Coordinates of C-alpha atoms in Angstrom, one line a residue:
Chain A
M35 CA -0.5 -0.2 0.2
K36 CA 2.5 2.5 1.2
R37 CA 3.9 1.9 -2.5
Q38 CA 0.9 2.5 -5.0
T39 CA 0.6 5.8 -2.7
R40 CA 4.3 7.4 -3.2
Q41 CA 3.7 6.1 -7.7
N42 CA 0.7 8.9 -6.9
D43 CA 2.7 11.4 -4.7
P44 CA 3.4 14.3 -7.0
L45 CA 5.9 14.9 -4.0
P46 CA 8.0 11.9 -3.0
S47 CA 10.8 12.9 -1.7
W48 CA 9.2 14.8 0.5
N49 CA 8.4 13.6 3.2
D50 CA 5.0 13.3 5.4
G51 CA 4.3 15.7 7.6
T52 CA 3.1 20.1 8.3
N53 CA 5.0 21.3 5.3
K54 CA 4.3 18.5 2.4
K55 CA 0.5 18.3 3.3
A56 CA 0.5 22.3 3.7
I57 CA 1.9 22.8 0.1
I58 CA -0.6 20.1 -1.7
N59 CA -3.6 21.5 0.7
F60 CA -2.9 25.1 -0.8
V61 CA -2.1 24.5 -5.2
N62 CA -5.3 21.7 -4.4
A63 CA -7.7 25.0 -3.0
V64 CA -6.4 27.7 -6.0
T65 CA -6.8 25.0 -8.8
S66 CA -10.3 23.7 -7.5
E67 CA -12.9 25.6 -9.3
D68 CA -15.9 25.4 -6.1
N69 CA -13.3 26.8 -3.8
K70 CA -13.2 30.1 -2.6
A71 CA -9.5 30.3 -2.7
Y72 CA -9.9 29.6 -6.2
V73 CA -7.0 31.5 -8.8
Q74 CA -7.3 32.1 -12.8
P75 CA -3.7 30.1 -14.4
M76 CA -3.4 33.6 -15.0
D77 CA -2.3 34.9 -11.2
R78 CA -0.8 31.7 -10.4
I79 CA 2.5 33.0 -10.3
A80 CA 4.9 31.0 -8.6
V81 CA 8.7 32.5 -7.4
F82 CA 12.0 30.8 -5.9
D83 CA 14.9 32.0 -4.7
N84 CA 17.9 30.3 -6.6
D85 CA 21.4 30.3 -3.5
G86 CA 20.1 27.9 -1.4
T87 CA 16.8 27.3 -2.2
L88 CA 16.5 25.7 -5.7
W89 CA 20.9 24.2 -5.5
S90 CA 23.5 24.7 -2.4
E91 CA 25.0 28.0 -1.9
K92 CA 28.2 26.7 0.4
P93 CA 31.3 27.1 1.0
F94 CA 29.7 30.6 -1.3
Y95 CA 27.5 31.2 -3.8
Y96 CA 28.6 29.3 -7.4
Q97 CA 28.6 32.7 -9.6
L98 CA 31.4 33.5 -7.0
Y99 CA 34.2 30.1 -8.5
F100 CA 32.8 30.2 -11.9
A101 CA 34.4 34.1 -11.2
L102 CA 37.2 33.5 -9.7
D103 CA 38.2 30.9 -12.5
R104 CA 37.5 33.6 -15.4
V105 CA 40.3 35.6 -13.6
K106 CA 43.1 32.9 -14.0
A107 CA 41.3 32.4 -17.5
L108 CA 41.9 36.5 -17.8
A109 CA 44.8 36.5 -15.9
D110 CA 47.4 36.1 -19.2
Q111 CA 45.9 39.5 -20.8
R112 CA 45.5 41.0 -17.9
P113 CA 49.3 41.1 -15.9
E114 CA 48.8 43.6 -13.6
W115 CA 46.4 41.8 -12.5
K116 CA 49.2 40.1 -10.0
E117 CA 50.7 42.8 -8.1
Q118 CA 46.7 44.4 -8.2
Q119 CA 44.1 43.5 -5.7
P120 CA 41.8 41.6 -5.1
F121 CA 42.9 39.8 -8.0
K122 CA 46.0 38.7 -6.8
A123 CA 44.2 37.5 -3.6
V124 CA 42.1 35.6 -6.0
L125 CA 45.3 34.0 -8.2
E126 CA 47.0 33.1 -5.2
D127 CA 43.4 30.7 -4.5
N128 CA 43.5 33.5 -1.7
I129 CA 39.3 32.8 -0.2
E130 CA 39.9 34.4 2.8
G131 CA 41.9 38.0 2.3
L132 CA 39.7 38.1 -1.1
L133 CA 36.3 38.2 1.3
S134 CA 38.1 40.4 4.0
G135 CA 38.4 43.2 0.8
G136 CA 34.0 42.8 1.8
M137 CA 31.9 43.2 -1.7
K138 CA 33.6 46.0 -2.7
A139 CA 36.3 43.3 -3.5
L140 CA 33.5 41.0 -4.8
L141 CA 31.9 43.2 -6.7
E142 CA 36.0 44.5 -8.4
V143 CA 36.2 41.0 -9.2
V144 CA 32.7 40.1 -10.8
M145 CA 32.7 44.0 -13.2
A146 CA 35.8 42.6 -14.5
T147 CA 35.1 38.8 -15.3
H148 CA 31.5 39.9 -16.8
S149 CA 31.3 42.2 -19.1
N150 CA 33.7 43.5 -22.2
N151 CA 31.9 41.1 -24.1
T152 CA 28.9 40.6 -26.2
S153 CA 25.6 38.7 -24.3
D154 CA 26.1 36.4 -27.0
E155 CA 30.0 35.0 -26.2
F156 CA 28.8 36.0 -22.4
E157 CA 26.4 32.8 -22.3
Q158 CA 29.1 30.8 -23.9
I159 CA 31.5 31.2 -21.8
V160 CA 28.9 30.5 -19.0
L161 CA 27.8 27.6 -21.1
D162 CA 31.3 26.2 -21.2
W163 CA 31.8 26.5 -17.7
I164 CA 28.8 25.0 -16.1
T165 CA 29.3 21.7 -18.6
S166 CA 32.6 21.7 -17.0
A167 CA 33.3 22.9 -13.7
K168 CA 33.4 21.1 -10.7
H169 CA 32.6 22.0 -7.3
P170 CA 35.0 22.5 -4.4
T171 CA 34.5 19.5 -2.4
T172 CA 31.7 17.3 -4.0
G173 CA 33.6 17.1 -6.4
R174 CA 30.2 17.0 -8.5
L175 CA 28.6 20.4 -11.4
Y176 CA 27.6 22.5 -9.9
T177 CA 24.2 21.7 -11.7
E178 CA 24.0 18.3 -9.5
M179 CA 24.5 19.8 -6.5
I180 CA 20.5 21.2 -7.0
Y181 CA 16.9 19.5 -5.0
Q182 CA 15.4 17.1 -5.7
P183 CA 12.1 17.8 -3.9
M184 CA 12.8 21.6 -4.8
L185 CA 12.4 19.8 -9.1
E186 CA 9.8 18.0 -8.0
L187 CA 7.8 20.9 -5.7
L188 CA 8.6 23.4 -9.7
E189 CA 7.5 20.1 -11.9
Y190 CA 4.3 19.7 -9.9
L191 CA 3.6 22.8 -9.5
Q192 CA 4.0 23.6 -13.2
L193 CA 1.7 21.1 -13.9
K194 CA -0.9 23.3 -11.7
G195 CA -1.0 25.2 -14.0
F196 CA 1.8 27.4 -12.0
R197 CA 4.1 29.7 -14.0
N198 CA 7.6 29.3 -11.8
Y199 CA 10.1 32.4 -11.8
I200 CA 13.9 32.3 -10.8
T201 CA 14.3 36.1 -8.6
S202 CA 17.8 36.0 -7.5
A203 CA 20.0 38.0 -6.7
G204 CA 22.4 36.2 -8.7
G205 CA 23.7 37.7 -12.6
I206 CA 20.0 36.7 -14.8
E207 CA 22.3 36.1 -17.9
F208 CA 24.6 34.3 -15.7
M209 CA 21.6 32.1 -14.7
R210 CA 19.5 32.3 -18.4
A211 CA 22.6 30.0 -19.5
W212 CA 21.5 26.7 -18.0
V213 CA 18.4 27.3 -15.7
E214 CA 15.8 26.1 -18.7
D215 CA 18.4 23.2 -19.4
I216 CA 18.6 22.7 -15.3
Y217 CA 15.1 23.6 -13.6
H218 CA 12.6 23.4 -17.4
I219 CA 12.3 27.4 -16.8
P220 CA 12.7 29.5 -19.2
P221 CA 14.6 32.2 -19.8
E222 CA 11.8 34.8 -19.8
Q223 CA 11.5 33.7 -16.1
V224 CA 14.4 34.2 -14.6
I225 CA 14.9 37.6 -13.0
G226 CA 18.1 38.1 -11.5
S227 CA 20.7 41.2 -10.5
S228 CA 22.2 43.0 -13.8
I229 CA 25.3 45.6 -15.4
E230 CA 24.5 47.7 -18.0
T231 CA 24.6 46.5 -21.5
K232 CA 24.9 49.0 -25.1
F233 CA 23.6 48.5 -28.1
E234 CA 26.1 48.4 -31.4
I235 CA 26.6 47.8 -34.4
Q236 CA 30.2 45.5 -34.5
D237 CA 31.3 44.1 -38.6
G238 CA 27.9 45.3 -39.1
N239 CA 26.7 42.7 -36.5
P240 CA 24.1 43.8 -34.4
V241 CA 25.3 43.3 -30.5
L242 CA 24.9 43.6 -26.7
V243 CA 27.5 44.7 -25.6
R244 CA 28.2 44.0 -21.0
I245 CA 29.5 46.6 -19.7
P246 CA 30.5 47.4 -16.1
K247 CA 28.0 48.8 -14.3
L248 CA 25.4 47.6 -12.3
D249 CA 22.1 47.8 -13.3
F250 CA 19.8 45.8 -11.1
V251 CA 20.3 44.4 -7.4
D252 CA 17.6 42.0 -7.3
D253 CA 18.0 41.6 -3.3
H254 CA 16.9 42.2 -1.0
D255 CA 14.4 45.6 -1.7
G256 CA 15.4 45.2 -5.5
K257 CA 14.5 41.6 -5.0
P258 CA 9.4 42.6 -5.1
V259 CA 10.8 45.4 -7.4
G260 CA 12.4 43.2 -9.9
I261 CA 9.8 41.1 -9.4
H262 CA 6.8 44.0 -9.9
K263 CA 9.1 44.9 -12.9
F264 CA 9.9 42.2 -14.9
I265 CA 6.0 40.6 -13.9
G266 CA 3.9 42.6 -13.0
R267 CA 1.4 40.7 -10.8
R268 CA 1.8 39.3 -7.3
P269 CA 3.1 35.8 -6.7
I270 CA 0.5 33.3 -5.3
L271 CA 4.0 31.3 -3.8
A272 CA 7.6 33.0 -3.1
M273 CA 9.6 30.3 -1.4
G274 CA 13.1 31.3 -0.1
N275 CA 16.2 30.5 3.1
S276 CA 18.0 34.1 3.6
D277 CA 17.1 37.4 5.0
G278 CA 17.7 38.8 1.1
D279 CA 14.0 37.1 0.4
L280 CA 12.4 38.4 3.7
Q281 CA 10.9 41.7 1.0
M282 CA 9.4 39.4 -1.8
F283 CA 7.9 37.4 1.4
Q284 CA 6.7 40.5 2.6
W285 CA 5.3 41.4 -0.5
T286 CA 3.6 38.0 -0.8
A287 CA 2.5 37.5 1.7
A288 CA 0.4 41.1 0.9
G289 CA -1.9 40.0 -1.7
K290 CA -5.1 39.7 -0.8
G291 CA -6.6 35.0 -0.8
L292 CA -4.8 32.4 -0.2
R293 CA -0.9 33.0 0.4
F294 CA 2.4 30.2 0.0
I295 CA 4.9 31.8 1.6
G296 CA 7.3 28.4 2.9
L297 CA 11.0 29.4 4.2
I298 CA 14.1 26.8 4.1
H299 CA 16.5 25.8 6.5
H300 CA 18.9 24.7 6.0
T301 CA 20.0 22.3 9.0
D302 CA 21.0 18.8 8.1
E303 CA 24.9 19.1 8.1
E304 CA 25.2 16.1 6.8
R305 CA 23.3 15.7 3.9
E306 CA 24.0 20.1 3.3
W307 CA 25.2 22.1 5.1
A308 CA 23.7 23.8 8.9
Y309 CA 23.7 27.2 9.0
D310 CA 21.4 30.2 9.5
R311 CA 21.8 33.5 12.2
E312 CA 25.4 33.3 11.3
S313 CA 26.7 32.2 7.9
L314 CA 27.8 34.6 5.6
A315 CA 26.8 33.0 2.1
G316 CA 22.6 32.3 3.5
K317 CA 22.3 34.8 6.3
L318 CA 18.8 33.8 7.7
D319 CA 17.9 35.5 10.7
K320 CA 15.0 38.1 10.5
A321 CA 13.5 36.3 8.3
L322 CA 13.6 33.5 10.7
D323 CA 12.6 35.1 13.2
E324 CA 9.4 36.5 11.5
A325 CA 8.6 33.5 9.4
Q326 CA 8.6 32.0 12.8
E327 CA 5.4 35.2 14.1
K328 CA 3.5 35.2 11.0
K329 CA 3.3 31.2 10.7
W330 CA 5.3 31.2 7.3
N331 CA 6.1 27.0 6.2
I332 CA 9.9 26.6 7.8
V333 CA 11.1 23.7 5.6
D334 CA 13.5 21.9 8.1
M335 CA 15.2 20.3 5.2
K336 CA 16.6 17.4 7.9
T337 CA 13.3 16.7 8.6
D338 CA 11.7 17.4 5.4
W339 CA 13.3 16.4 2.7
R340 CA 13.9 12.3 2.2
I341 CA 16.5 12.8 -0.4
V342 CA 18.7 15.9 -1.0
Y343 CA 20.1 16.4 -4.5
P344 CA 19.2 13.5 -7.3
W345 CA 22.0 11.5 -7.0
E346 CA 20.5 10.2 -3.7
S347 CA 18.2 8.3 -5.6
E348 CA 20.9 5.7 -8.2
V349 CA 22.2 4.6 -4.3
Chain B
M275 CA -16.1 32.8 -53.2
K276 CA -15.1 35.3 -52.3
R277 CA -17.5 35.4 -49.3
Q278 CA -16.1 32.0 -48.3
T279 CA -12.5 32.2 -48.4
R280 CA -12.6 35.8 -46.0
Q281 CA -14.7 33.3 -43.8
N282 CA -11.5 31.2 -43.7
D283 CA -9.4 34.0 -43.9
P284 CA -6.9 35.0 -40.4
L285 CA -6.9 38.8 -42.0
P286 CA -10.1 39.6 -42.7
S287 CA -9.0 43.4 -41.7
W288 CA -5.8 43.1 -44.3
N289 CA -6.4 43.1 -47.6
D290 CA -5.1 40.8 -50.6
G291 CA -1.5 41.9 -51.2
T292 CA 1.7 41.1 -51.2
N293 CA 1.8 42.3 -47.4
K294 CA -1.1 40.0 -45.7
K295 CA 0.5 37.5 -48.1
A296 CA 4.2 37.7 -46.4
I297 CA 2.8 37.4 -43.0
I298 CA 1.0 34.2 -44.3
N299 CA 3.9 33.1 -46.0
F300 CA 6.1 33.7 -43.1
V301 CA 3.6 32.5 -39.9
N302 CA 3.4 28.4 -41.7
A303 CA 6.5 28.5 -42.3
V304 CA 8.1 28.8 -38.8
T305 CA 4.8 26.6 -37.5
S306 CA 5.4 24.3 -39.9
E307 CA 7.1 21.3 -38.3
D308 CA 8.7 20.1 -42.1
N309 CA 9.6 23.5 -43.3
K310 CA 13.4 23.7 -42.2
A311 CA 12.3 27.5 -40.9
Y312 CA 10.3 25.6 -38.3
V313 CA 11.0 27.1 -35.2
Q314 CA 9.4 25.1 -31.3
P315 CA 6.5 27.2 -29.9
M316 CA 9.7 28.3 -27.5
D317 CA 10.6 30.2 -29.4
R318 CA 7.9 32.3 -31.0
I319 CA 8.4 35.8 -29.5
A320 CA 7.2 38.4 -31.9
V321 CA 7.4 41.6 -30.5
F322 CA 5.4 45.2 -30.8
D323 CA 5.6 48.8 -30.4
N324 CA 2.5 50.4 -29.3
D325 CA 2.4 54.4 -29.9
G326 CA 1.2 54.5 -34.4
T327 CA 1.1 50.3 -34.4
L328 CA -1.6 48.7 -32.1
W329 CA -2.9 52.6 -31.8
S330 CA -2.5 56.4 -32.7
E331 CA -0.4 58.5 -31.4
K332 CA -1.7 61.8 -33.2
P333 CA -2.6 64.6 -32.3
F334 CA 0.4 63.2 -29.8
Y335 CA 1.3 60.1 -27.6
Y336 CA -2.3 59.2 -26.0
Q337 CA 0.3 58.8 -22.5
L338 CA 1.2 63.1 -23.1
Y339 CA -3.0 63.8 -22.8
F340 CA -3.1 61.8 -19.4
A341 CA -0.8 64.1 -18.1
L342 CA -2.0 66.2 -19.4
D343 CA -5.8 66.1 -17.5
R344 CA -2.9 64.8 -14.4
V345 CA -1.4 68.2 -14.1
K346 CA -5.3 69.9 -13.7
A347 CA -6.2 67.2 -11.6
L348 CA -3.1 67.9 -9.3
A349 CA -3.3 71.5 -10.0
D350 CA -5.5 73.2 -6.6
Q351 CA -2.8 70.4 -3.7
R352 CA 0.4 72.8 -6.7
P353 CA -0.9 76.1 -6.1
E354 CA 2.4 77.3 -7.8
W355 CA 2.8 75.0 -11.0
K356 CA -0.4 78.7 -11.6
E357 CA 3.0 80.2 -12.8
Q358 CA 5.0 77.9 -12.7
Q359 CA 7.0 76.5 -16.4
P360 CA 6.4 73.8 -18.0
F361 CA 3.3 73.6 -16.1
K362 CA 1.4 77.0 -16.9
A363 CA 1.9 76.6 -20.4
V364 CA -0.1 73.2 -19.2
L365 CA -3.3 74.8 -16.7
E366 CA -3.4 77.1 -20.2
D367 CA -4.0 74.5 -22.2
N368 CA -1.2 76.1 -23.9
I369 CA 0.3 72.2 -25.4
E370 CA 2.2 74.5 -28.1
G371 CA 4.8 76.1 -24.9
L372 CA 4.8 73.0 -23.7
L373 CA 6.9 71.7 -26.3
S374 CA 8.8 73.9 -27.4
G375 CA 11.0 73.3 -24.3
G376 CA 11.9 70.2 -25.6
M377 CA 11.9 66.8 -24.3
K378 CA 13.3 68.1 -21.0
A379 CA 9.3 70.0 -20.7
L380 CA 8.3 67.1 -21.5
L381 CA 9.8 64.9 -18.7
E382 CA 9.3 66.8 -16.1
V383 CA 5.7 67.0 -16.8
V384 CA 5.3 62.4 -16.3
M385 CA 7.8 62.7 -13.5
A386 CA 5.5 65.2 -11.8
T387 CA 2.5 62.7 -13.0
H388 CA 3.4 59.6 -12.7
S389 CA 5.1 59.2 -8.8
N390 CA 5.0 59.8 -5.8
N391 CA 2.0 57.2 -5.2
T392 CA 2.0 53.8 -5.4
S393 CA 2.6 51.7 -7.3
D394 CA -0.9 50.2 -6.9
E395 CA -2.6 54.2 -6.7
F396 CA -1.2 54.1 -9.8
E397 CA -2.8 51.9 -12.0
Q398 CA -6.1 52.7 -10.5
I399 CA -5.2 57.0 -11.7
V400 CA -4.7 55.5 -14.8
L401 CA -8.0 53.0 -15.6
D402 CA -9.6 55.6 -14.2
W403 CA -8.4 58.0 -16.3
I404 CA -8.2 54.6 -19.9
T405 CA -11.8 53.6 -19.1
S406 CA -13.7 58.1 -19.8
A407 CA -10.8 60.1 -21.1
K408 CA -11.9 61.4 -25.1
H409 CA -9.4 61.5 -28.1
P410 CA -8.9 65.5 -28.5
T411 CA -10.5 64.9 -32.5
T412 CA -12.4 61.9 -32.8
G413 CA -14.1 62.0 -29.3
R414 CA -13.2 58.2 -29.3
L415 CA -11.7 56.8 -26.0
Y416 CA -8.4 56.0 -26.6
T417 CA -8.2 52.3 -26.3
E418 CA -11.1 52.3 -29.4
M419 CA -8.0 54.3 -30.8
I420 CA -7.0 51.2 -31.6
Y421 CA -6.3 48.7 -35.3
Q422 CA -8.7 46.3 -36.4
P423 CA -5.7 44.8 -38.6
M424 CA -3.4 44.7 -35.3
L425 CA -5.9 42.6 -33.2
E426 CA -6.3 40.4 -36.1
L427 CA -2.5 39.9 -36.0
L428 CA -1.8 39.7 -32.7
E429 CA -4.5 37.1 -32.1
Y430 CA -3.7 35.2 -35.6
L431 CA 0.1 34.5 -33.9
Q432 CA -0.7 33.9 -30.2
L433 CA -3.6 30.9 -32.1
K434 CA -0.1 29.9 -34.1
G435 CA 1.6 29.4 -31.1
F436 CA 3.1 33.0 -30.8
R437 CA 4.0 35.6 -27.7
N438 CA 3.8 38.8 -28.2
Y439 CA 4.9 41.6 -26.3
I440 CA 4.5 44.6 -25.9
T441 CA 7.8 46.8 -26.2
S442 CA 7.0 50.6 -26.2
A443 CA 8.9 53.4 -25.1
G444 CA 5.5 54.4 -23.3
G445 CA 5.3 53.9 -19.7
I446 CA 5.7 50.3 -18.6
E447 CA 2.6 50.7 -15.5
F448 CA 0.9 52.9 -18.3
M449 CA 0.2 49.8 -20.7
R450 CA -0.5 47.4 -17.9
A451 CA -2.4 49.0 -16.4
W452 CA -5.5 48.2 -19.8
V453 CA -3.2 46.2 -22.2
E454 CA -4.0 42.8 -20.9
D455 CA -8.1 43.4 -21.4
I456 CA -6.9 46.0 -24.8
Y457 CA -5.2 43.4 -26.5
H458 CA -5.0 39.8 -24.8
I459 CA -1.2 40.9 -24.0
P460 CA -0.6 39.6 -20.4
P461 CA 1.5 42.9 -17.8
E462 CA 4.8 40.2 -17.9
Q463 CA 4.5 40.8 -21.6
V464 CA 4.5 44.3 -22.1
I465 CA 8.1 46.2 -21.8
G466 CA 9.1 50.0 -21.4
S467 CA 10.3 52.6 -20.1
S468 CA 10.4 53.1 -16.6
I469 CA 10.8 54.7 -13.2
E470 CA 12.8 54.3 -10.3
T471 CA 10.0 52.3 -7.8
K472 CA 11.1 51.9 -3.6
F473 CA 9.6 48.9 -1.7
E474 CA 8.6 50.7 1.7
I475 CA 6.6 49.7 5.0
Q476 CA 3.9 51.9 5.1
D477 CA 1.4 51.7 8.4
G478 CA 2.0 47.7 7.8
N479 CA 1.9 47.6 4.4
P480 CA 4.1 46.5 1.6
V481 CA 3.9 49.1 -0.6
L482 CA 6.2 49.9 -4.1
V483 CA 6.8 53.9 -4.1
R484 CA 7.0 55.1 -7.9
I485 CA 9.8 57.5 -7.5
P486 CA 10.4 60.3 -10.2
K487 CA 13.2 58.9 -11.2
L488 CA 14.2 57.4 -15.1
D489 CA 15.0 54.3 -15.4
F490 CA 14.4 53.1 -18.4
V491 CA 14.6 54.3 -21.4
D492 CA 13.6 51.5 -24.7
D493 CA 13.7 53.6 -27.3
H494 CA 15.7 53.3 -29.7
D495 CA 19.2 51.9 -28.7
G496 CA 17.1 50.6 -25.3
K497 CA 15.4 48.5 -27.5
P498 CA 17.3 45.9 -28.2
V499 CA 18.4 46.4 -24.5
G500 CA 14.7 45.5 -23.5
I501 CA 14.0 42.3 -25.4
H502 CA 17.3 41.1 -23.8
K503 CA 17.6 42.4 -20.5
F504 CA 13.2 41.1 -20.5
I505 CA 12.7 38.4 -23.1
G506 CA 16.2 36.6 -23.3
R507 CA 15.5 34.9 -26.3
R508 CA 15.5 37.0 -29.4
P509 CA 12.0 38.1 -31.4
I510 CA 10.8 36.2 -35.1
L511 CA 9.3 38.6 -35.8
A512 CA 9.2 42.9 -35.0
M513 CA 7.0 45.4 -35.5
G514 CA 7.6 49.5 -35.5
N515 CA 6.4 52.7 -37.4
S516 CA 8.9 55.1 -36.4
D517 CA 12.7 55.6 -36.0
G518 CA 12.8 54.4 -32.1
D519 CA 11.8 50.8 -33.3
L520 CA 15.0 50.8 -36.1
Q521 CA 17.2 49.4 -33.7
M522 CA 14.5 46.3 -32.9
F523 CA 14.4 46.1 -36.2
Q524 CA 18.2 45.1 -36.3
W525 CA 18.8 43.0 -33.5
T526 CA 15.6 41.2 -35.0
A527 CA 16.5 40.9 -37.9
A528 CA 20.6 39.6 -37.3
G529 CA 19.3 36.9 -35.9
K530 CA 19.6 33.0 -37.3
G531 CA 16.9 31.3 -39.2
L532 CA 14.1 33.3 -40.6
R533 CA 12.5 36.8 -40.0
F534 CA 9.3 39.0 -40.7
I535 CA 10.0 43.1 -39.8
G536 CA 7.7 45.0 -40.6
L537 CA 6.5 48.6 -40.4
I538 CA 3.4 50.4 -39.8
H539 CA 4.1 53.7 -42.8
H540 CA 1.0 55.9 -41.8
T541 CA -0.4 56.7 -45.1
D542 CA -3.6 57.6 -45.4
E543 CA -4.3 61.1 -44.0
E544 CA -8.8 60.6 -44.8
R545 CA -8.8 57.1 -42.8
E546 CA -6.0 58.0 -40.3
W547 CA -3.0 60.6 -40.6
A548 CA -0.6 60.8 -42.1
Y549 CA 3.0 61.5 -41.9
D550 CA 6.5 60.8 -41.7
R551 CA 9.9 62.2 -41.8
E552 CA 8.6 65.5 -40.9
S553 CA 7.0 64.2 -37.6
L554 CA 7.6 65.0 -33.8
A555 CA 5.4 62.2 -32.7
G556 CA 6.2 59.5 -34.3
K557 CA 9.0 60.5 -36.7
L558 CA 10.3 57.9 -39.8
D559 CA 13.6 58.2 -41.1
K560 CA 16.3 56.2 -41.1
A561 CA 13.2 53.6 -40.2
L562 CA 12.6 54.0 -43.4
D563 CA 14.9 54.2 -45.6
E564 CA 16.4 50.9 -44.1
A565 CA 13.1 49.2 -44.8
Q566 CA 13.2 50.0 -48.2
E567 CA 16.9 49.5 -48.7
K568 CA 16.6 45.7 -46.6
K569 CA 13.3 45.0 -48.2
W570 CA 11.5 44.3 -45.4
N571 CA 8.5 45.0 -45.2
I572 CA 6.5 47.4 -45.3
V573 CA 3.0 48.5 -44.9
D574 CA 0.6 50.6 -46.5
M575 CA -2.2 52.1 -44.1
K576 CA -3.9 53.2 -46.3
T577 CA -4.2 50.4 -49.5
D578 CA -3.1 46.9 -47.4
W579 CA -5.8 48.1 -44.7
R580 CA -9.8 47.5 -45.7
I581 CA -9.9 49.3 -42.4
V582 CA -8.4 51.9 -39.6
Y583 CA -10.4 50.9 -36.3
P584 CA -12.8 48.5 -34.9
W585 CA -15.8 50.9 -35.3
E586 CA -15.3 51.1 -38.7
S587 CA -16.7 47.9 -39.1
E588 CA -20.2 48.3 -37.3
V589 CA -20.9 50.5 -40.0

């Protein structure tokens, strides 16, 4: 009997419990025409943070490893970097040294490695990297470090007429290069941080050149701003895992009608990582307090998830 | 026999001719799996300018009339405007005086009338206006000044699996308030110029406050930038009517595979307006030269369109 239940289960990697039940109850309510919480398909907008919500973010955000690898790849063309911080620290694999430079140093590395190419060139650079680079501790491709329970949730929502959007502090063009293959989320449903682009005709060919200038930071207050700018509708479901998602939660929760707010709490140091209030990447402090106070759904990775990564199901 | 043909005709308001044939041939080619120009539904992105392409733009862009009406509505709260240009000119119905102030004066009027409210408040203000304000010469609602042949084209493309986007120099939030009802284009498929918004908690309620600061100008070079930012895919069909659309045409045309570029030429001074190279609103000069040189489809409103506005079919 148990096996049969699992076959009909839209979320087989979620253990039975309050959170799984809350998700299914919510989806049933907003998709049943005779329910007073019914929502038309057009308005079934779900938003998901990426780092720490759809894939892991430890030891540090994976886009940073991309930037570090790019510094090394570009070092021959930039001999001055050997003596110039923060690039010197990167070339010496001194991550502590880089992080000690704070946001300013990180931004400098991101700008130097994400710009001065065309949108088509950048997409290819990201694709080459994401299909070959390996995670520093697991040795897996980064695209294997995605959460199986969240893949099932994305698929379940899509089948129920939702449109799933990513809204991440990560780079919009960095994500668009690969998320369609991995999460089945198309590029027009990806919102992220961006640098400016400039239209130019190069040798008779129109291109968009990436400029080393911040355009938009899709984090904290920026998340509802980005959601409103790109979608123009208020989501009915939001999931995230850090203080950077708090304003997205608040904006979503304040809409009229039934809402689902899900906070992923990283509690599993055996299968993944355990961290919250003191973490540099994925700091979860104020959002945890507010989730407790407002009785949002706090997903406990250790108890709620039967498996974490897709490869565990092959074992 | 002729009547029967019209019944099966996806574009009954288009006269038979080169342009109608070109549209239908293009759609057939990209939607037929056995055609070498076949395009998967996901990539069937069509982009449309709004002013002068989906609705009229004469005597001047309709969003300007909204701004002028807002100046008058706000005048009681802003007594200083009586003596302060460009507001003085607006309050005295001196449009020439306003336009003589150039882009700077227009921007000042737009900022003063489009900001310092929340996104929800602004949407309601636009809705109240668009459902009541009348066009200065025809006395029609502005939403009646839309082109019947373009409505048919939008519907035809949608039926054939295309997603239609608006990409307009007009305000993104101004358009989103009404285009879903009028063109059946949902808010997430509307790209336009924007001012900044700021997330705030007001009396415990999260709101997005509209700030009098330009965020993005979706015109000329901005159109391909906006398309890439919001959609992340290159369109396969683009239609516009002015020099502001030229870079969108170039960006679309440069994609691999079959492309359709359509330029609406305003040639009908009896049923609509006739203008091109010398016009302030909807100036068409360089784009007309390039369309002729590259043999893009130049739609001649006078000869290609059997009717212009929906109400003509009621006569």
